[in-house]
Amino acid sequence: MSAAGSLLAVVPAASVLLLTVALRSRAVDAVAPLRLAVVRSALLTGVYAVLVVELLGAMHALNRPAFVTAWLLFLVAAATAAGLRRRSSRPAPPPAATPLPVPVGAVASGASPDPTLEPPATISGPAPPRTSRAPSGLLSVAVDAWRTAGRGERLLVGTIAGLVLVELLVALLAEPNNFDSQTYHLPKVEHWVAQGDLDFWPTAIHRQVTIPPGAEYLLLHLRLLTGGDQLHNLVQWAAGVLCLLVAARITAQLGGGRRAQLLTAFVLATTPMVVLQATSTQTDLVCAAWVTCAATLVLDGLRRRTGWGTLLGLGAATGLTAVTKTSGLIAVGPLLVLWGLAQLRLTLAAGAAVGPAASAATTDAARRPRPVGGVARTVGGSVLILLVAAVVVGPFLARVTAEFGHPLGPPRLRESIPMERHDPQSILVNALRIGHTAFDTPLAPLRRAGAEVIIDGAGVIGVDPQDRAITFGREIFPEPAWYPDEDRVAFPLTGALALIGAVVALARPRRIDPGQTGPLRAYAVVVLAAVLLHTSMIKWQPWGNRLILYAVVLAVPLAGLWVDALLRRRRANSARRSVATLVAATVLATSALAGVLALSYGFPRRLVGSGSVFTTSDWDTRFLRRPQWADEFRWAAAAVRDSDARRIGLVQQNDNWEYPWWLLLRQPDGSSPDLVALQSVLPERPAADPSSVDAIVCTGSRPACTKLVPAGWRLEFRGYVGYALPPAR
């Protein structure tokens, strides 16, 4: 990455910070206004990033100059908005003091004015603000919070900050090495850069064009601004930080104080799946961030009418979720239903409150239009949310529909991940298997016993636990998921705390906060509905834990609230209080240990041991998933480069690695290589003719490659990778 690329990469971050200043809420009763401003800024920036890609893609202008111009314009707009906001927020100077009138008689007699009268400055205007040597603004808030924090709260803050900063270090040091990223996340970005637009291309890997590209749109910005992939991991890292901030705000909205908010952030920050994905080029944390943004805006609408800005924010969060990972809509849907019901309840409550304060005629006149107008406003707001979401995700869905005749893509995609059976027995078995994988532990006997119970129980109710209609691909249940791997790692501690918190919030919300029983119950219902919908719509798969990450992040605030309630049980006797404190301390210590171990020994990016980001070369880091392939790719690419081939054909299968070719076969000037697929699963996009290329590179299957190599060409294969050259080369 060049120095210019480094400077350009700062522009989006600076824009977000300036927008945070500009979008801070003016409402005096806003909960955590700074975090709300972060949510607004993130949503606005996300929508802008998506629309820039769509607009420039339609103009065939996906190139560096166009993106630099777009971001500089955005930076100027953000700086202008921040400046206007700061100017409007400055307090007006107090008016000049007007001397008090003195009675004529008093002056004539030489008496002084009545000493009981208030000082002129007080009467004529507000007193000037008192000055203080303490820091002002955000720094003042942070200093005051740290001074008043207890030892336990400081320990929580230190642990969270330490994990986030070390994750940032790993994200910067480690090369992208996620398996799916090598197959389709990053090749997707490179295809856009190479062709300059978003048109689909012939490919053997349908996920390159059928899976929603929202997270890859964000990667595309970094790719064009910096010229490489050195900062790609920062997208998920930033999404993880956003999840922490928004989850803590949700806790505050549900009545949690500072300790409860810190506990929420702590539990989430130490969840191994969050720790590992925060340094990855996966997409699950990005999806979770948009879902939680929708959740916090919905909670703002439980007690007040939603304004236009929040409606636009809800539409943006919905659209960004849909364009990133459609499974996130499983949670956004119930959240929007909750928002609509809350707005209607507020409308009816406002109408009912008119009567006692007015005469019968006035009451009848005022009572009728208010509910109708409120309902119309809620319906209109719902339509606006959907329209904004459609603007964000609509262009991608239109391309998919035009290509495959269905907005959800080809039958192969629609039948591989979604459940194909929805009878209660099948849903129950699927839910139990998902739960078994999510709550997995290193205790193998416990894993085996739980799996046997599920398998035997499935047989009793007449369901095959390996049925392809409820099981992804050819996978076999059970599958160990305790090891800290970014794609599979379980979250038994976080899941248990979230489940307990949800049950308590639903059944005994007064134990958490007597003043928040309604919001607590409503939020718990949404969380449980999202989990139930997920288990009834998504097939079990070994890496399903990352697919449900959005629901975990959504549920963690309930865990933080419950642990905080456990710690403040003052009415209990000393023995029970001591037990509760011991249990909470043990749980938190175990959670911290899990997070530290995941960061230290997690796979495929770790701090210590074999494969450490400090001791492993850049190239070998990319291949930690498959170390034996590193030299094979280099060997084949070197032979193709030495042949001076310009147009290179690709032969691969659906789950093969394509991204290394984009790195190894770049042109001497750094521009993209001319790679074309010799197979295509897109009916309207025929593959290239093998005779039209100068060389062929293959991965996976030698027989599949042999079938496509023209007669007389020389084919070389070494394990997973091969290449073919014509006689003249």
PDB file of N, CA and C in Angstrom, residues 183-184 188 200-212 396 400 404 408-417 472 652-655 658 679-683:
ATOM      1  N   THR A 183     -12.496 -17.851  -2.082  1.00  0.00           N
ATOM      2  CA  THR A 183     -13.354 -18.452  -3.105  1.00  0.00           C
ATOM      3  C   THR A 183     -14.223 -17.423  -3.809  1.00  0.00           C
ATOM      4  N   TYR A 184     -14.893 -16.559  -3.010  1.00  0.00           N
ATOM      5  CA  TYR A 184     -15.828 -15.651  -3.686  1.00  0.00           C
ATOM      6  C   TYR A 184     -15.892 -14.230  -3.136  1.00  0.00           C
ATOM      7  N   LYS A 188     -14.797 -11.531  -6.083  1.00  0.00           N
ATOM      8  CA  LYS A 188     -15.896 -10.655  -6.506  1.00  0.00           C
ATOM      9  C   LYS A 188     -15.407  -9.213  -6.645  1.00  0.00           C
ATOM     10  N   PHE A 200     -22.647  -9.085 -14.195  1.00  0.00           N
ATOM     11  CA  PHE A 200     -22.252 -10.441 -13.865  1.00  0.00           C
ATOM     12  C   PHE A 200     -21.292 -10.985 -14.920  1.00  0.00           C
ATOM     13  N   TRP A 201     -20.564 -12.014 -14.560  1.00  0.00           N
ATOM     14  CA  TRP A 201     -19.552 -12.580 -15.438  1.00  0.00           C
ATOM     15  C   TRP A 201     -19.676 -14.107 -15.438  1.00  0.00           C
ATOM     16  N   PRO A 202     -19.196 -14.754 -16.485  1.00  0.00           N
ATOM     17  CA  PRO A 202     -19.197 -16.221 -16.479  1.00  0.00           C
ATOM     18  C   PRO A 202     -18.307 -16.736 -15.347  1.00  0.00           C
ATOM     19  N   THR A 203     -18.795 -17.690 -14.587  1.00  0.00           N
ATOM     20  CA  THR A 203     -18.028 -18.240 -13.479  1.00  0.00           C
ATOM     21  C   THR A 203     -18.556 -19.613 -13.110  1.00  0.00           C
ATOM     22  N   ALA A 204     -17.673 -20.439 -12.582  1.00  0.00           N
ATOM     23  CA  ALA A 204     -18.071 -21.745 -12.058  1.00  0.00           C
ATOM     24  C   ALA A 204     -18.478 -21.653 -10.602  1.00  0.00           C
ATOM     25  N   ILE A 205     -18.274 -20.485  -9.978  1.00  0.00           N
ATOM     26  CA  ILE A 205     -18.566 -20.286  -8.559  1.00  0.00           C
ATOM     27  C   ILE A 205     -19.754 -19.333  -8.466  1.00  0.00           C
ATOM     28  N   HIS A 206     -20.958 -19.873  -8.366  1.00  0.00           N
ATOM     29  CA  HIS A 206     -22.155 -19.022  -8.444  1.00  0.00           C
ATOM     30  C   HIS A 206     -22.220 -18.015  -7.313  1.00  0.00           C
ATOM     31  N   ARG A 207     -21.589 -18.300  -6.161  1.00  0.00           N
ATOM     32  CA  ARG A 207     -21.646 -17.384  -5.021  1.00  0.00           C
ATOM     33  C   ARG A 207     -20.969 -16.048  -5.325  1.00  0.00           C
ATOM     34  N   GLN A 208     -20.136 -16.008  -6.335  1.00  0.00           N
ATOM     35  CA  GLN A 208     -19.511 -14.738  -6.716  1.00  0.00           C
ATOM     36  C   GLN A 208     -20.530 -13.730  -7.230  1.00  0.00           C
ATOM     37  N   VAL A 209     -21.666 -14.199  -7.704  1.00  0.00           N
ATOM     38  CA  VAL A 209     -22.659 -13.276  -8.260  1.00  0.00           C
ATOM     39  C   VAL A 209     -24.021 -13.363  -7.569  1.00  0.00           C
ATOM     40  N   THR A 210     -24.285 -14.433  -6.828  1.00  0.00           N
ATOM     41  CA  THR A 210     -25.623 -14.607  -6.258  1.00  0.00           C
ATOM     42  C   THR A 210     -25.727 -14.173  -4.807  1.00  0.00           C
ATOM     43  N   ILE A 211     -24.638 -14.226  -4.041  1.00  0.00           N
ATOM     44  CA  ILE A 211     -24.674 -13.846  -2.633  1.00  0.00           C
ATOM     45  C   ILE A 211     -24.677 -12.324  -2.524  1.00  0.00           C
ATOM     46  N   PRO A 212     -25.529 -11.718  -1.674  1.00  0.00           N
ATOM     47  CA  PRO A 212     -25.570 -10.254  -1.552  1.00  0.00           C
ATOM     48  C   PRO A 212     -24.192  -9.659  -1.306  1.00  0.00           C
ATOM     49  N   PHE A 396     -29.206  -4.433  -6.837  1.00  0.00           N
ATOM     50  CA  PHE A 396     -28.650  -5.790  -6.831  1.00  0.00           C
ATOM     51  C   PHE A 396     -29.734  -6.821  -7.104  1.00  0.00           C
ATOM     52  N   VAL A 400     -30.037  -9.662 -10.135  1.00  0.00           N
ATOM     53  CA  VAL A 400     -30.221 -11.094  -9.879  1.00  0.00           C
ATOM     54  C   VAL A 400     -31.497 -11.593 -10.553  1.00  0.00           C
ATOM     55  N   PHE A 404     -31.508 -14.567 -13.252  1.00  0.00           N
ATOM     56  CA  PHE A 404     -31.988 -15.895 -12.871  1.00  0.00           C
ATOM     57  C   PHE A 404     -33.507 -16.007 -12.829  1.00  0.00           C
ATOM     58  N   LEU A 408     -34.042 -14.106  -5.422  1.00  0.00           N
ATOM     59  CA  LEU A 408     -33.177 -14.851  -4.504  1.00  0.00           C
ATOM     60  C   LEU A 408     -32.191 -15.746  -5.233  1.00  0.00           C
ATOM     61  N   GLY A 409     -32.085 -15.591  -6.537  1.00  0.00           N
ATOM     62  CA  GLY A 409     -31.065 -16.314  -7.264  1.00  0.00           C
ATOM     63  C   GLY A 409     -31.541 -17.633  -7.835  1.00  0.00           C
ATOM     64  N   PRO A 410     -30.607 -18.459  -8.292  1.00  0.00           N
ATOM     65  CA  PRO A 410     -30.956 -19.713  -8.951  1.00  0.00           C
ATOM     66  C   PRO A 410     -31.480 -20.745  -7.966  1.00  0.00           C
ATOM     67  N   PRO A 411     -32.164 -21.785  -8.448  1.00  0.00           N
ATOM     68  CA  PRO A 411     -32.665 -22.841  -7.548  1.00  0.00           C
ATOM     69  C   PRO A 411     -31.574 -23.461  -6.697  1.00  0.00           C
ATOM     70  N   ARG A 412     -30.390 -23.549  -7.241  1.00  0.00           N
ATOM     71  CA  ARG A 412     -29.284 -24.146  -6.487  1.00  0.00           C
ATOM     72  C   ARG A 412     -29.029 -23.407  -5.186  1.00  0.00           C
ATOM     73  N   LEU A 413     -29.122 -22.107  -5.215  1.00  0.00           N
ATOM     74  CA  LEU A 413     -28.919 -21.303  -4.009  1.00  0.00           C
ATOM     75  C   LEU A 413     -30.144 -21.361  -3.108  1.00  0.00           C
ATOM     76  N   ARG A 414     -31.324 -21.264  -3.691  1.00  0.00           N
ATOM     77  CA  ARG A 414     -32.552 -21.230  -2.891  1.00  0.00           C
ATOM     78  C   ARG A 414     -32.823 -22.544  -2.179  1.00  0.00           C
ATOM     79  N   GLU A 415     -32.264 -23.617  -2.676  1.00  0.00           N
ATOM     80  CA  GLU A 415     -32.530 -24.931  -2.082  1.00  0.00           C
ATOM     81  C   GLU A 415     -31.399 -25.432  -1.190  1.00  0.00           C
ATOM     82  N   SER A 416     -30.253 -24.770  -1.223  1.00  0.00           N
ATOM     83  CA  SER A 416     -29.110 -25.292  -0.473  1.00  0.00           C
ATOM     84  C   SER A 416     -29.095 -24.844   0.983  1.00  0.00           C
ATOM     85  N   ILE A 417     -29.473 -23.591   1.250  1.00  0.00           N
ATOM     86  CA  ILE A 417     -29.404 -23.051   2.611  1.00  0.00           C
ATOM     87  C   ILE A 417     -30.763 -23.007   3.304  1.00  0.00           C
ATOM     88  N   PHE A 472     -27.547 -28.970   5.353  1.00  0.00           N
ATOM     89  CA  PHE A 472     -26.842 -28.361   4.231  1.00  0.00           C
ATOM     90  C   PHE A 472     -25.928 -29.368   3.546  1.00  0.00           C
ATOM     91  N   GLN A 652     -12.065 -24.326 -12.503  1.00  0.00           N
ATOM     92  CA  GLN A 652     -12.219 -24.522 -11.062  1.00  0.00           C
ATOM     93  C   GLN A 652     -13.614 -25.036 -10.756  1.00  0.00           C
ATOM     94  N   GLN A 653     -13.785 -25.493  -9.495  1.00  0.00           N
ATOM     95  CA  GLN A 653     -15.078 -25.961  -9.038  1.00  0.00           C
ATOM     96  C   GLN A 653     -15.670 -24.960  -8.048  1.00  0.00           C
ATOM     97  N   ASN A 654     -16.866 -25.256  -7.571  1.00  0.00           N
ATOM     98  CA  ASN A 654     -17.656 -24.273  -6.832  1.00  0.00           C
ATOM     99  C   ASN A 654     -16.986 -23.774  -5.559  1.00  0.00           C
ATOM    100  N   ASP A 655     -16.135 -24.586  -4.915  1.00  0.00           N
ATOM    101  CA  ASP A 655     -15.544 -24.174  -3.644  1.00  0.00           C
ATOM    102  C   ASP A 655     -14.032 -24.025  -3.734  1.00  0.00           C
ATOM    103  N   GLU A 658      -9.937 -18.944  -5.907  1.00  0.00           N
ATOM    104  CA  GLU A 658      -9.636 -18.152  -7.099  1.00  0.00           C
ATOM    105  C   GLU A 658      -8.763 -16.942  -6.793  1.00  0.00           C
ATOM    106  N   GLN A 679     -15.543 -22.282 -17.572  1.00  0.00           N
ATOM    107  CA  GLN A 679     -16.800 -22.938 -17.199  1.00  0.00           C
ATOM    108  C   GLN A 679     -17.741 -21.858 -16.688  1.00  0.00           C
ATOM    109  N   SER A 680     -19.015 -22.085 -16.807  1.00  0.00           N
ATOM    110  CA  SER A 680     -19.981 -21.100 -16.326  1.00  0.00           C
ATOM    111  C   SER A 680     -21.260 -21.789 -15.882  1.00  0.00           C
ATOM    112  N   VAL A 681     -21.724 -21.399 -14.695  1.00  0.00           N
ATOM    113  CA  VAL A 681     -23.007 -21.906 -14.194  1.00  0.00           C
ATOM    114  C   VAL A 681     -24.120 -20.896 -14.436  1.00  0.00           C
ATOM    115  N   LEU A 682     -23.803 -19.795 -15.123  1.00  0.00           N
ATOM    116  CA  LEU A 682     -24.806 -18.792 -15.464  1.00  0.00           C
ATOM    117  C   LEU A 682     -25.285 -19.057 -16.887  1.00  0.00           C
ATOM    118  N   PRO A 683     -26.547 -19.421 -17.055  1.00  0.00           N
ATOM    119  CA  PRO A 683     -27.043 -19.801 -18.390  1.00  0.00           C
ATOM    120  C   PRO A 683     -26.853 -18.726 -19.446  1.00  0.00           C
TER     121      PRO A 683
END
